[in-house]
Amino acid sequence: MILLTRKAEFSSAHFYWNDAWSEEENRRVFGKCANRNGHGHNYTLEVTVAGEVDPVSGFVVDLKQLKDILEREVVSVYDHRHLNLEVPEFAKAIPTTENIAIAIWQRLEGKIPNAKLHRVRVYEMPDLFADFYGER
Amino acid sequence: MKAYLSRRYHFPASHRLHSDAYDAEQNRAVFGKCNHPHGHGHNYAVQVTVSGEVDPETGMVCNLADLDAFAQANLLDRFDHTNLNLLDCFRESVSTTENLTIEIHRIFRGFTAAHLERVHVEETSNNSFDYAGNVDLRFI
Ligand SMILES: [Zn+2]
């Protein structure tokens, strides 16, 4: 088995807010991330897939194909969008780095031919990232 | 859903690799320029990975503000702009980045809001160290 990682980038706006809480509670837990006017990040996505090397092509997956899948399933939906307001999975779930990694996993699961999704890593900033391995 | 959150912290510090168990010549032979008498320094980068269930209320493994406050009080306030050799933790052991990584792992075990998975320390951009206690690091 070999692991292969492909990167993609998207730039999006978001804010953190739990509707079940008071404004004060939101401020206390989420700090400046609770500003409802939103703020934004340059996100970097790293998708790692696991598979066997095809003896003929020498590939685990066709990188061009993987790039197209990431573009179609994730980047075209998230890039230059407001995650809370324009991306359906964040109508309820708060678009934290953890939840973005889980949502991207769910978008990609079963869509990559000949390889198994191994890890989704999302960098919100160079000093902060979340990993999801499909563990429920 | 179990997720892993990694946060990077940065601090410059000086150190000198030297063991009292060796004589001067052995120290020079083993540690090379890292044994130069007045020490030298690095911009250390520490990457702490914690894990846990994502809280449906907050969308978080743990509140980043809590992790940052813990790191400020227990890591940065202690190591930032210091001479590592003068700290208690290196009184008995050489201030290699292996030992530093193990010490930082010990420190972050005290962070109770999430499970500590591993500590990764970069001494320079060309070398780095990982410690996760007595677990197999391969699949993390
Ligand atoms: Zn943000």
Coordinates of C-alpha atoms and ligand atoms in Angstrom, one line a residue:
Chain A
M1 CA 0.0 0.0 0.0
I2 CA 1.2 3.5 -0.7
L3 CA -0.2 6.9 0.4
L4 CA -0.6 9.7 -2.1
T5 CA -1.4 13.3 -1.1
R6 CA -2.9 16.0 -3.2
K7 CA -3.3 19.7 -2.2
A8 CA -5.9 22.2 -3.1
E9 CA -6.6 25.7 -1.9
F10 CA -9.8 27.7 -1.3
S11 CA -10.5 31.1 0.3
S12 CA -13.7 31.4 2.2
A13 CA -15.5 33.5 4.8
H14 CA -17.0 32.2 8.0
F15 CA -18.0 32.9 11.6
Y16 CA -18.7 30.7 14.7
W17 CA -22.1 30.9 16.2
N18 CA -24.4 28.5 18.1
D19 CA -28.0 29.6 17.7
A20 CA -28.9 27.7 20.9
W21 CA -26.8 30.1 22.9
S22 CA -27.1 33.7 24.0
E23 CA -25.0 36.4 22.3
E24 CA -23.0 36.6 25.5
E25 CA -22.3 32.9 25.6
N26 CA -21.3 32.9 21.9
R27 CA -18.8 35.7 22.6
R28 CA -17.4 34.0 25.6
V29 CA -16.8 30.6 23.8
F30 CA -15.9 31.8 20.3
G31 CA -14.2 35.2 21.0
K32 CA -13.6 37.3 17.9
C33 CA -14.7 34.3 15.7
A34 CA -18.2 35.1 16.8
N35 CA -18.3 38.4 14.9
R36 CA -21.4 37.8 12.7
N37 CA -20.1 39.9 9.9
G38 CA -17.6 37.1 9.3
H39 CA -14.0 36.9 8.5
G40 CA -12.0 34.7 6.2
H41 CA -9.0 32.4 5.6
N42 CA -6.9 31.0 2.8
Y43 CA -7.5 27.3 3.5
T44 CA -5.2 24.6 2.3
L45 CA -6.7 21.2 1.8
E46 CA -4.5 18.0 1.8
V47 CA -6.3 14.8 0.7
T48 CA -4.4 11.6 1.3
V49 CA -5.5 8.4 -0.4
A50 CA -4.2 4.9 0.1
G51 CA -4.0 2.2 -2.6
E52 CA -1.9 -0.2 -4.5
V53 CA 0.3 0.9 -7.4
D54 CA -1.2 -0.2 -10.8
P55 CA 1.5 -2.3 -12.5
V56 CA 0.7 -0.8 -15.9
S57 CA 0.2 2.9 -15.2
G58 CA 2.5 3.1 -12.1
F59 CA -0.2 5.2 -10.4
V60 CA -2.3 4.7 -7.3
V61 CA -4.8 7.1 -8.8
D62 CA -4.6 9.4 -11.8
L63 CA -3.5 12.7 -10.2
K64 CA -5.4 14.7 -12.9
Q65 CA -8.5 12.8 -12.0
L66 CA -8.0 13.4 -8.3
K67 CA -7.4 17.1 -8.9
D68 CA -10.7 17.2 -10.9
I69 CA -12.6 15.4 -8.1
L70 CA -11.3 17.9 -5.5
E71 CA -12.2 20.8 -7.7
R72 CA -15.7 19.5 -8.4
E73 CA -16.6 18.2 -4.9
V74 CA -14.9 20.8 -2.7
V75 CA -13.2 23.8 -4.3
S76 CA -16.0 24.8 -6.6
V77 CA -18.4 24.7 -3.7
Y78 CA -16.2 26.4 -1.0
D79 CA -13.9 28.8 -2.8
H80 CA -14.9 32.5 -2.5
R81 CA -18.0 31.6 -0.7
H82 CA -19.3 32.3 2.8
L83 CA -19.3 28.9 4.4
N84 CA -22.1 29.6 6.9
L85 CA -24.4 31.2 4.4
E86 CA -23.7 29.4 1.1
V87 CA -22.6 25.9 1.9
P88 CA -25.4 23.6 2.9
E89 CA -23.6 21.4 5.5
F90 CA -22.7 24.6 7.5
A91 CA -26.3 25.8 7.8
K92 CA -26.4 23.8 11.1
A93 CA -22.8 22.7 11.8
I94 CA -20.3 25.4 12.8
P95 CA -17.6 25.7 10.1
T96 CA -14.7 25.1 12.5
T97 CA -11.5 23.5 11.0
E98 CA -12.6 20.2 12.5
N99 CA -16.1 20.3 10.9
I100 CA -14.7 21.4 7.6
A101 CA -12.3 18.4 7.6
I102 CA -15.3 16.1 8.4
A103 CA -17.5 17.7 5.7
I104 CA -14.8 17.3 3.1
W105 CA -14.4 13.7 4.0
Q106 CA -18.1 13.2 3.6
R107 CA -18.0 14.9 0.2
L108 CA -15.1 12.8 -1.1
E109 CA -15.9 9.4 0.5
G110 CA -16.7 6.8 -2.2
K111 CA -15.8 9.2 -5.1
I112 CA -12.2 8.3 -5.6
P113 CA -11.8 5.3 -7.9
N114 CA -9.3 2.6 -7.1
A115 CA -8.1 4.2 -3.8
K116 CA -9.3 4.5 -0.2
L117 CA -9.6 7.9 1.4
H118 CA -7.0 7.9 4.2
R119 CA -6.9 11.4 5.6
V120 CA -8.4 14.8 5.1
R121 CA -6.2 17.6 6.5
V122 CA -7.4 21.2 6.5
Y123 CA -5.1 24.1 7.3
E124 CA -7.0 27.2 8.4
M125 CA -3.7 29.0 8.9
P126 CA -0.1 27.7 8.7
D127 CA -0.1 27.2 12.5
L128 CA -3.5 25.5 12.8
F129 CA -4.9 22.4 11.1
A130 CA -7.3 19.6 11.6
D131 CA -7.2 16.0 10.5
F132 CA -10.0 13.5 10.0
Y133 CA -9.5 9.8 9.3
G134 CA -13.1 8.8 9.0
E135 CA -13.3 7.7 12.6
R136 CA -16.9 7.8 13.9
Chain B
M1 CA -16.7 11.9 15.0
K2 CA -13.1 11.8 16.2
A3 CA -10.9 14.6 14.8
Y4 CA -7.3 15.7 15.4
L5 CA -6.3 19.3 15.9
S6 CA -2.7 20.5 15.5
R7 CA -1.4 23.8 16.6
R8 CA 2.1 25.2 16.0
Y9 CA 4.0 27.4 18.5
H10 CA 7.3 29.1 18.0
F11 CA 10.1 30.1 20.3
P12 CA 13.7 31.0 20.0
A13 CA 16.1 29.6 22.6
S14 CA 19.8 28.8 23.1
H15 CA 21.5 25.6 24.1
R16 CA 24.7 23.7 24.2
L17 CA 25.1 20.0 23.9
H18 CA 27.4 18.8 26.6
S19 CA 27.5 15.8 28.9
D20 CA 29.3 15.7 32.2
A21 CA 29.7 11.9 31.6
Y22 CA 32.2 12.7 28.9
D23 CA 35.6 14.5 29.1
A24 CA 36.2 17.6 27.0
E25 CA 37.6 15.7 24.1
Q26 CA 34.7 13.2 24.0
N27 CA 32.2 16.0 24.2
R28 CA 33.8 17.6 21.2
A29 CA 33.9 14.3 19.3
V30 CA 30.3 13.5 20.0
F31 CA 28.6 16.9 19.8
G32 CA 30.9 18.7 17.3
K33 CA 30.0 22.4 16.9
C34 CA 27.0 21.9 19.2
N35 CA 29.5 21.7 22.0
H36 CA 31.1 25.1 21.4
P37 CA 31.4 26.6 24.9
H38 CA 29.1 29.6 24.7
G39 CA 26.2 27.8 23.1
H40 CA 24.1 28.7 20.1
G41 CA 20.4 29.0 19.4
H42 CA 17.5 28.0 17.2
N43 CA 14.0 29.1 16.3
Y44 CA 12.1 26.1 17.6
A45 CA 8.7 25.2 16.2
V46 CA 6.5 23.0 18.3
Q47 CA 3.5 21.2 16.8
V48 CA 1.1 19.8 19.3
T49 CA -1.6 17.4 18.1
V50 CA -4.7 16.7 20.3
S51 CA -7.7 14.5 19.5
G52 CA -11.2 13.9 20.6
E53 CA -14.8 13.8 19.7
V54 CA -15.9 17.0 17.9
D55 CA -18.4 18.6 20.3
P56 CA -21.6 19.2 18.4
E57 CA -22.3 22.4 20.3
T58 CA -19.0 24.0 19.4
G59 CA -17.7 22.1 16.4
M60 CA -14.4 21.7 18.2
V61 CA -12.2 19.0 19.7
C62 CA -11.3 21.6 22.3
N63 CA -11.4 25.4 22.5
L64 CA -8.3 26.7 20.8
A65 CA -8.2 29.6 23.2
D66 CA -7.8 27.1 26.1
L67 CA -5.0 25.3 24.3
D68 CA -3.3 28.6 23.4
A69 CA -3.6 29.8 27.0
F70 CA -2.1 26.5 28.3
A71 CA 0.8 26.7 25.8
Q72 CA 1.5 30.3 26.8
A73 CA 1.6 29.5 30.5
N74 CA 3.4 26.2 30.3
L75 CA 5.5 26.2 27.1
L76 CA 6.2 29.8 25.9
D77 CA 6.5 31.5 29.3
R78 CA 9.0 28.8 30.2
F79 CA 11.1 28.3 27.1
D80 CA 10.8 31.5 25.0
H81 CA 14.1 33.4 24.9
T82 CA 15.8 31.2 27.4
N83 CA 19.0 29.2 27.6
L84 CA 17.6 25.7 27.7
N85 CA 20.6 24.3 29.6
L86 CA 19.8 26.5 32.6
L87 CA 16.2 25.1 32.9
D88 CA 15.4 22.5 35.6
C89 CA 14.4 19.9 33.0
F90 CA 18.0 19.9 31.5
R91 CA 19.9 19.9 34.8
E92 CA 20.4 16.1 34.4
S93 CA 20.0 15.6 30.7
V94 CA 21.5 17.0 27.5
S95 CA 19.3 19.7 25.9
T96 CA 19.0 17.8 22.6
T97 CA 15.8 18.2 20.7
E98 CA 14.9 14.6 21.5
N99 CA 14.9 15.4 25.2
L100 CA 13.1 18.7 24.5
T101 CA 10.4 16.9 22.6
I102 CA 9.9 14.4 25.4
E103 CA 9.7 17.2 28.0
I104 CA 7.2 19.2 25.9
H105 CA 5.1 16.0 25.5
R106 CA 5.2 15.6 29.3
I107 CA 4.0 19.2 29.7
F108 CA 1.1 18.9 27.3
R109 CA -0.1 15.7 29.1
G110 CA -1.3 18.2 31.6
F111 CA -3.7 19.7 29.1
T112 CA -6.9 17.9 30.1
A113 CA -9.5 19.3 27.6
A114 CA -8.4 16.9 24.9
H115 CA -6.3 13.7 24.4
L116 CA -2.7 14.4 23.6
E117 CA -1.7 12.5 20.5
R118 CA 1.8 13.6 19.7
V119 CA 4.4 16.4 19.9
H120 CA 6.5 17.3 16.9
V121 CA 9.5 19.7 17.3
E122 CA 11.5 21.3 14.6
E123 CA 14.9 22.4 15.6
T124 CA 15.8 23.8 12.2
S125 CA 14.0 23.4 8.9
N126 CA 16.2 20.4 8.3
N127 CA 15.5 18.3 11.4
S128 CA 12.5 17.5 13.4
F129 CA 11.5 15.0 16.1
D130 CA 8.2 13.3 17.1
Y131 CA 7.1 11.8 20.3
A132 CA 3.8 10.2 21.3
G133 CA 4.7 8.3 24.4
N134 CA 5.0 4.6 24.0
V135 CA 2.8 4.3 20.9
D136 CA 3.5 3.3 17.3
L137 CA 3.9 6.6 15.4
R138 CA 3.6 5.1 11.9
F139 CA 0.0 5.7 11.2
I140 CA -0.6 9.1 12.8
Ligands
ZN1 ZN -11.8 31.9 11.2

